[in-house]
Short mmCIF file of C-alpha atoms in Angstrom, two decimals:
data_model
loop_
_atom_site.label_atom_id
_atom_site.label_comp_id
_atom_site.label_asym_id
_atom_site.label_seq_id
_atom_site.Cartn_x
_atom_site.Cartn_y
_atom_site.Cartn_z
CA MET A 48 277.24 139.19 -109.89
CA ILE A 49 274.81 138.27 -107.53
CA ARG A 50 272.72 136.07 -110.12
CA VAL A 51 276.12 134.12 -110.24
CA ILE A 52 276.82 134.10 -106.77
CA GLN A 53 273.33 132.88 -105.96
CA ILE A 54 273.60 130.04 -108.19
CA ALA A 55 277.12 129.03 -106.74
CA VAL A 56 275.87 129.27 -103.10
CA LEU A 57 272.98 126.76 -104.00
CA ILE A 58 275.43 124.66 -105.18
CA VAL A 59 277.41 124.25 -102.52
CA LEU A 60 274.35 123.33 -100.48
CA CYS A 61 273.10 120.70 -102.53
CA PHE A 62 276.37 119.48 -102.92
CA LEU A 63 276.67 119.91 -98.22
CA LEU A 64 273.18 118.11 -98.17
CA ILE A 65 274.20 115.03 -100.37
CA SER A 66 276.80 114.61 -98.66
CA CYS A 67 275.99 114.65 -94.99
CA THR A 68 272.65 112.65 -95.57
CA PRO A 69 272.72 109.83 -92.50
CA LYS A 70 273.36 106.27 -93.01
CA SER A 71 270.19 103.59 -92.79
CA ASP A 72 270.45 101.47 -89.22
CA ASN A 73 267.41 100.00 -91.11
CA ASN A 74 268.86 96.13 -90.43
CA PHE A 75 266.08 94.51 -92.56
CA PRO A 76 267.33 91.80 -95.06
CA ASP A 77 267.22 92.91 -98.65
CA ASN A 78 263.35 91.90 -100.78
CA ILE A 79 262.23 91.38 -97.23
CA ASN A 80 258.05 90.12 -98.36
CA ILE A 81 255.13 90.97 -95.77
CA LYS A 82 254.34 87.38 -95.51
CA ASP A 83 257.90 87.12 -93.78
CA LEU A 84 256.89 88.99 -90.73
CA ALA A 85 253.57 87.13 -89.67
CA PRO A 86 253.97 84.95 -86.11
CA ILE A 87 255.59 81.24 -86.73
CA ASN A 88 254.11 78.41 -84.82
CA VAL A 89 256.33 76.03 -83.04
CA ASP A 90 256.93 74.03 -86.52
CA GLY A 91 258.07 76.64 -88.41
CA SER A 92 254.56 77.41 -90.38
CA PRO A 93 253.35 80.57 -90.36
CA LYS A 94 250.44 81.47 -87.94
CA THR A 95 246.81 81.94 -89.73
CA ASN A 96 244.74 83.75 -87.81
CA LYS A 97 241.43 83.35 -89.03
CA LEU A 98 238.13 85.23 -88.00
CA LYS A 99 235.66 83.45 -85.43
CA THR A 100 232.75 83.32 -85.65
CA ILE A 101 229.01 81.01 -86.15
CA ASN A 102 227.53 81.70 -89.38
CA PHE A 103 223.42 81.71 -90.57
CA ASP A 104 221.33 82.19 -93.23
CA LEU A 105 217.90 84.11 -92.87
CA GLN A 106 215.31 83.82 -95.00
CA ILE A 107 212.39 86.49 -94.18
CA LEU A 108 209.55 85.46 -96.72
CA GLU A 109 205.67 86.92 -96.72
CA ILE A 110 203.01 84.52 -97.69
CA PRO A 111 199.15 85.52 -98.87
CA VAL A 112 196.84 85.32 -95.72
CA GLU A 113 194.48 83.19 -97.79
CA ASN A 114 197.13 80.37 -97.17
CA PHE A 115 197.47 80.72 -94.16
CA SER A 116 196.39 77.08 -93.32
CA LYS A 117 199.36 76.00 -95.01
CA LEU A 118 201.72 76.49 -92.86
CA GLY A 119 200.04 73.78 -90.86
CA GLU A 120 201.22 71.08 -93.47
CA ILE A 121 204.66 72.95 -92.76
CA ARG A 122 204.93 71.84 -89.00
CA ARG A 123 203.53 68.31 -89.28
CA ILE A 124 207.09 67.69 -90.49
CA LEU A 125 209.19 69.88 -87.89
CA ASN A 126 209.91 69.39 -84.43
CA VAL A 127 209.45 71.49 -81.36
CA ARG A 128 211.34 69.72 -78.81
CA PRO A 129 214.92 70.66 -78.47
CA ILE A 130 213.29 74.22 -78.57
CA LYS A 131 213.54 75.95 -75.53
CA PHE A 132 211.27 78.86 -73.47
CA ASN A 133 211.33 81.23 -71.32
CA ASN A 134 207.17 80.12 -70.87
CA TYR A 135 205.70 78.61 -73.93
CA LEU A 136 202.37 79.36 -72.45
CA ALA A 137 203.05 83.49 -72.78
CA PHE A 138 205.15 82.20 -76.07
CA SER A 139 202.30 80.94 -77.55
CA ALA A 140 199.40 83.45 -76.17
CA ASN A 141 201.69 86.04 -78.12
CA SER A 142 200.75 84.17 -80.62
CA PHE A 143 204.72 83.40 -81.85
CA SER A 144 205.39 79.46 -82.95
CA ALA A 145 208.67 78.27 -83.32
CA TYR A 146 209.48 74.99 -85.36
CA ASN A 147 212.65 72.68 -85.54
CA GLY A 148 214.66 71.10 -88.64
CA LYS A 149 217.23 69.68 -90.01
CA PHE A 150 219.03 69.93 -92.83
CA GLN A 151 217.24 66.76 -94.69
CA THR A 152 214.02 68.66 -94.24
CA LEU A 153 214.86 72.20 -95.66
CA ARG A 154 214.59 70.99 -99.18
CA ASN A 155 210.80 70.05 -98.13
CA VAL A 156 210.37 73.35 -96.30
CA PHE A 157 210.97 75.08 -99.10
CA ASP A 158 208.73 72.48 -101.03
CA LEU A 159 206.00 73.87 -99.07
CA LEU A 160 206.75 76.94 -98.91
CA GLN A 161 205.99 77.83 -102.84
CA ILE A 162 203.18 75.40 -102.59
CA ALA A 163 201.94 78.25 -99.89
CA GLY A 164 202.85 80.96 -102.36
CA ALA A 165 205.76 82.19 -100.39
CA LYS A 166 207.13 85.42 -101.59
CA ASN A 167 211.23 85.97 -100.21
CA ILE A 168 211.45 89.18 -99.42
CA THR A 169 214.69 89.60 -97.81
CA SER A 170 218.16 87.19 -97.63
CA MET A 171 221.05 87.51 -95.70
CA GLY A 172 224.45 86.23 -94.00
CA ILE A 173 224.48 86.61 -89.99
CA PHE A 174 228.26 86.50 -89.01
CA LEU A 175 228.31 86.14 -84.80
CA LEU A 176 231.64 86.08 -83.01
CA ASP A 177 231.59 83.50 -80.16
CA GLY A 178 228.96 86.14 -77.54
CA GLY A 179 228.00 87.95 -80.44
CA THR A 180 224.71 89.85 -81.24
CA ASP A 181 223.02 91.44 -84.54
CA ASP A 182 219.91 93.57 -84.53
CA VAL A 183 217.22 92.35 -87.78
CA VAL A 184 214.94 95.32 -88.58
CA VAL A 185 211.42 94.46 -88.65
CA LYS A 186 209.92 96.88 -89.10
CA LYS A 187 210.02 100.98 -88.89
CA LEU A 188 207.90 102.59 -86.72
CA ALA A 189 206.83 106.11 -88.45
CA GLN A 190 204.47 107.07 -85.25
CA MET A 191 204.42 106.29 -81.59
CA GLN A 192 202.34 103.39 -80.52
CA THR A 193 201.15 101.28 -78.18
CA VAL A 194 201.80 97.70 -79.01
CA SER A 195 199.76 94.87 -76.28
CA PHE A 196 201.62 91.36 -75.35
CA ASN A 197 201.62 89.26 -73.00
CA SER A 198 204.17 88.83 -70.51
CA LEU A 199 206.39 86.17 -69.24
CA LYS A 200 203.24 85.74 -66.26
CA GLY A 201 200.69 85.62 -68.40
CA ASP A 202 199.24 88.94 -68.25
CA GLU A 203 198.60 91.44 -70.76
CA GLU A 204 200.71 94.35 -70.46
CA SER A 205 201.42 97.08 -73.18
CA VAL A 206 204.44 99.30 -73.48
CA ARG A 207 204.22 102.27 -75.90
CA VAL A 208 206.81 102.79 -78.28
CA GLY A 209 208.68 104.34 -80.98
CA PRO A 210 209.55 106.61 -83.28
CA PRO A 211 212.37 106.69 -84.16
CA GLY A 212 212.53 103.38 -83.77
CA VAL A 213 212.51 99.58 -85.30
CA ILE A 214 211.06 96.61 -84.03
CA ALA A 215 213.96 93.92 -84.74
CA MET A 216 214.70 90.36 -83.90
CA HIS A 217 217.67 90.85 -81.70
CA ILE A 218 220.01 87.33 -82.38
CA LYS A 219 223.09 86.22 -80.20
CA ALA A 220 225.23 83.23 -80.16
CA GLU A 221 227.46 81.55 -77.72
CA LYS A 222 229.67 78.36 -78.22
CA VAL A 223 228.52 75.88 -75.69
CA ALA A 224 230.82 72.56 -74.23
CA SER A 225 229.39 69.94 -75.90
CA LEU A 226 229.79 67.19 -77.75
CA ASP A 227 228.52 67.72 -81.09
CA ASP A 228 230.06 71.40 -81.13
CA SER A 229 226.98 73.18 -80.88
CA ALA A 230 225.99 77.00 -80.36
CA ALA A 231 223.30 78.54 -78.24
CA VAL A 232 221.11 80.59 -80.39
CA THR A 233 219.02 83.01 -78.50
CA ILE A 234 216.17 84.76 -80.63
CA CYS A 235 214.28 87.53 -78.91
CA PRO A 236 212.01 90.67 -80.62
CA PHE A 237 213.04 93.62 -79.27
CA PHE A 238 212.12 97.53 -79.51
CA ILE A 239 215.58 99.54 -80.13
CA SER A 240 215.11 103.23 -80.53
CA ASN A 241 217.09 105.04 -82.51
CA THR A 242 217.40 108.51 -80.11
CA ILE A 243 220.00 110.00 -77.53
CA SER A 244 220.05 108.37 -74.27
CA GLN A 245 218.97 111.63 -72.79
CA PHE A 246 216.06 112.25 -75.05
CA ASN A 247 214.83 108.48 -73.95
CA LEU A 248 214.94 109.56 -70.21
CA ILE A 249 213.16 112.58 -70.84
CA ASN A 250 210.60 111.05 -73.37
CA LYS A 251 210.60 107.88 -71.23
CA GLN A 252 211.69 105.93 -74.29
CA ARG A 253 213.62 102.95 -74.00
CA ASP A 254 215.38 100.12 -75.56
CA PHE A 255 212.79 97.19 -74.50
CA PRO A 256 212.83 93.07 -75.16
CA PHE A 257 209.83 91.59 -75.03
CA THR A 258 211.48 88.08 -72.98
CA SER A 259 207.95 86.24 -73.22
CA THR A 260 208.86 85.48 -76.60
CA ALA A 261 212.33 84.66 -76.55
CA LEU A 262 213.57 81.25 -77.31
CA GLN A 263 216.90 80.21 -77.21
CA MET A 264 218.80 76.31 -79.06
CA ASN A 265 221.69 74.53 -79.09
CA MET A 266 221.97 74.48 -83.20
CA VAL A 267 224.52 73.31 -85.09
CA PRO A 268 225.63 73.43 -88.86
CA GLY A 269 222.19 72.10 -90.88
CA ASP A 270 219.74 72.60 -88.01
CA PHE A 271 217.33 75.24 -88.50
CA ILE A 272 214.50 77.41 -86.62
CA LEU A 273 211.45 78.33 -88.49
CA LEU A 274 209.81 81.37 -86.75
CA ALA A 275 206.16 81.83 -87.79
CA PRO A 276 202.60 83.20 -86.46
CA GLU A 277 200.43 80.39 -84.47
CA ARG A 278 197.25 82.47 -85.42
CA TYR A 279 196.85 85.13 -87.95
CA ILE A 280 196.23 88.72 -86.25
CA SER A 281 196.76 91.87 -88.45
CA ASP A 282 196.05 94.25 -85.42
CA GLN A 283 199.23 96.71 -86.15
CA SER A 284 198.45 97.15 -82.06
CA THR A 285 199.55 93.36 -81.14
CA LEU A 286 203.10 92.15 -80.93
CA SER A 287 202.40 89.59 -83.28
CA GLY A 288 201.10 91.55 -86.02
CA VAL A 289 203.55 94.17 -85.88
CA PHE A 290 206.25 91.38 -85.72
CA PHE A 291 204.22 89.05 -89.08
CA SER A 292 201.62 90.36 -90.62
CA ASN A 293 201.86 92.98 -93.36
CA PRO A 294 198.52 94.38 -93.97
CA ASP A 295 199.44 96.31 -96.74
CA GLY A 296 200.62 93.48 -98.87
CA ASN A 297 202.51 92.10 -101.79
CA MET A 298 202.38 91.32 -104.64
CA PHE A 299 202.35 87.79 -105.63
CA TYR A 300 202.26 85.76 -108.49
CA THR A 301 199.91 82.10 -109.48
CA TYR A 302 200.45 79.17 -110.80
CA ASP A 303 198.64 79.87 -113.62
CA GLU A 304 200.75 81.64 -116.08
CA SER A 305 197.68 83.20 -118.04
CA LYS A 306 197.17 85.30 -114.77
CA HIS A 307 198.91 88.62 -113.93
CA PRO A 308 200.43 89.71 -110.37
CA GLU A 309 198.19 90.14 -107.64
CA HIS A 310 198.45 92.21 -104.38
CA LYS A 311 196.98 90.59 -101.48
CA PRO A 312 197.68 90.73 -97.44
CA SER A 313 200.21 89.24 -96.44
CA PHE A 314 201.99 87.91 -93.26
CA ARG A 315 206.36 86.92 -92.50
CA VAL A 316 208.09 83.54 -91.70
CA TYR A 317 211.97 83.77 -90.56
CA LEU A 318 213.70 80.96 -91.74
CA LEU A 319 217.31 80.59 -89.13
CA THR A 320 219.70 78.30 -90.83
CA CYS A 321 222.95 77.16 -88.91
CA ILE A 322 225.55 76.50 -91.56
CA GLY A 323 228.74 77.15 -90.05
CA MET A 324 231.17 77.56 -87.34
CA ASN A 325 234.62 78.61 -87.56
CA ILE A 326 235.45 78.20 -83.98
#
């Protein structure tokens, strides 16, 4: 009997719940699409919000030290005048060099790099918002070390860096008002600490920009910057040695197919190309 009463009560409750369901106050029309909710332009067309970026291609290549002199052939077809330096004498004293070229000469540069035995070790796209930055890791520091460099005043200085931390290439791009619709691109070697700020204060470690080796250039799509050592320095206690040289070396192929790849000490060059602007 109790079982029958329980079943009857459940049936009545179900009926009440169904009959008391509130009427929807949803005033949206039927069959509405997500696209119908997009903002509308004055002319009635839907607005499209594209991400506004300045786009780059970065190639990091290694070249056998024995072919260092072949950089001269690449430099001869490039230009340095459009590039601005904080202090060119300090930039050069740190054994940094930078050259500019246009898209038309890019193929020639790659051909000469191939002749020099260059090996591509990193290829990456970089997409920066207007005024945005990115840090490309050049070398992770396995131990605390002192890095010597020439300051903006031309004095020899040193900074104690790592670990944990990295030597990086800091890149910033900012649209400038110009007839050629260009972007001011800044490159600066940087030590970046991977520790929390309180730990940095205790150990006197800070993010440190090597401003004497910073450069800037107004770039349009098709422009590129080649950053390379002015002189080969393997000493890892110097900024140039840390930034460019690879004393551990790499495996390189030769044009002679009968020979096996050889392990050789090498150095790095950086090729940054502006490939487009969506601004």
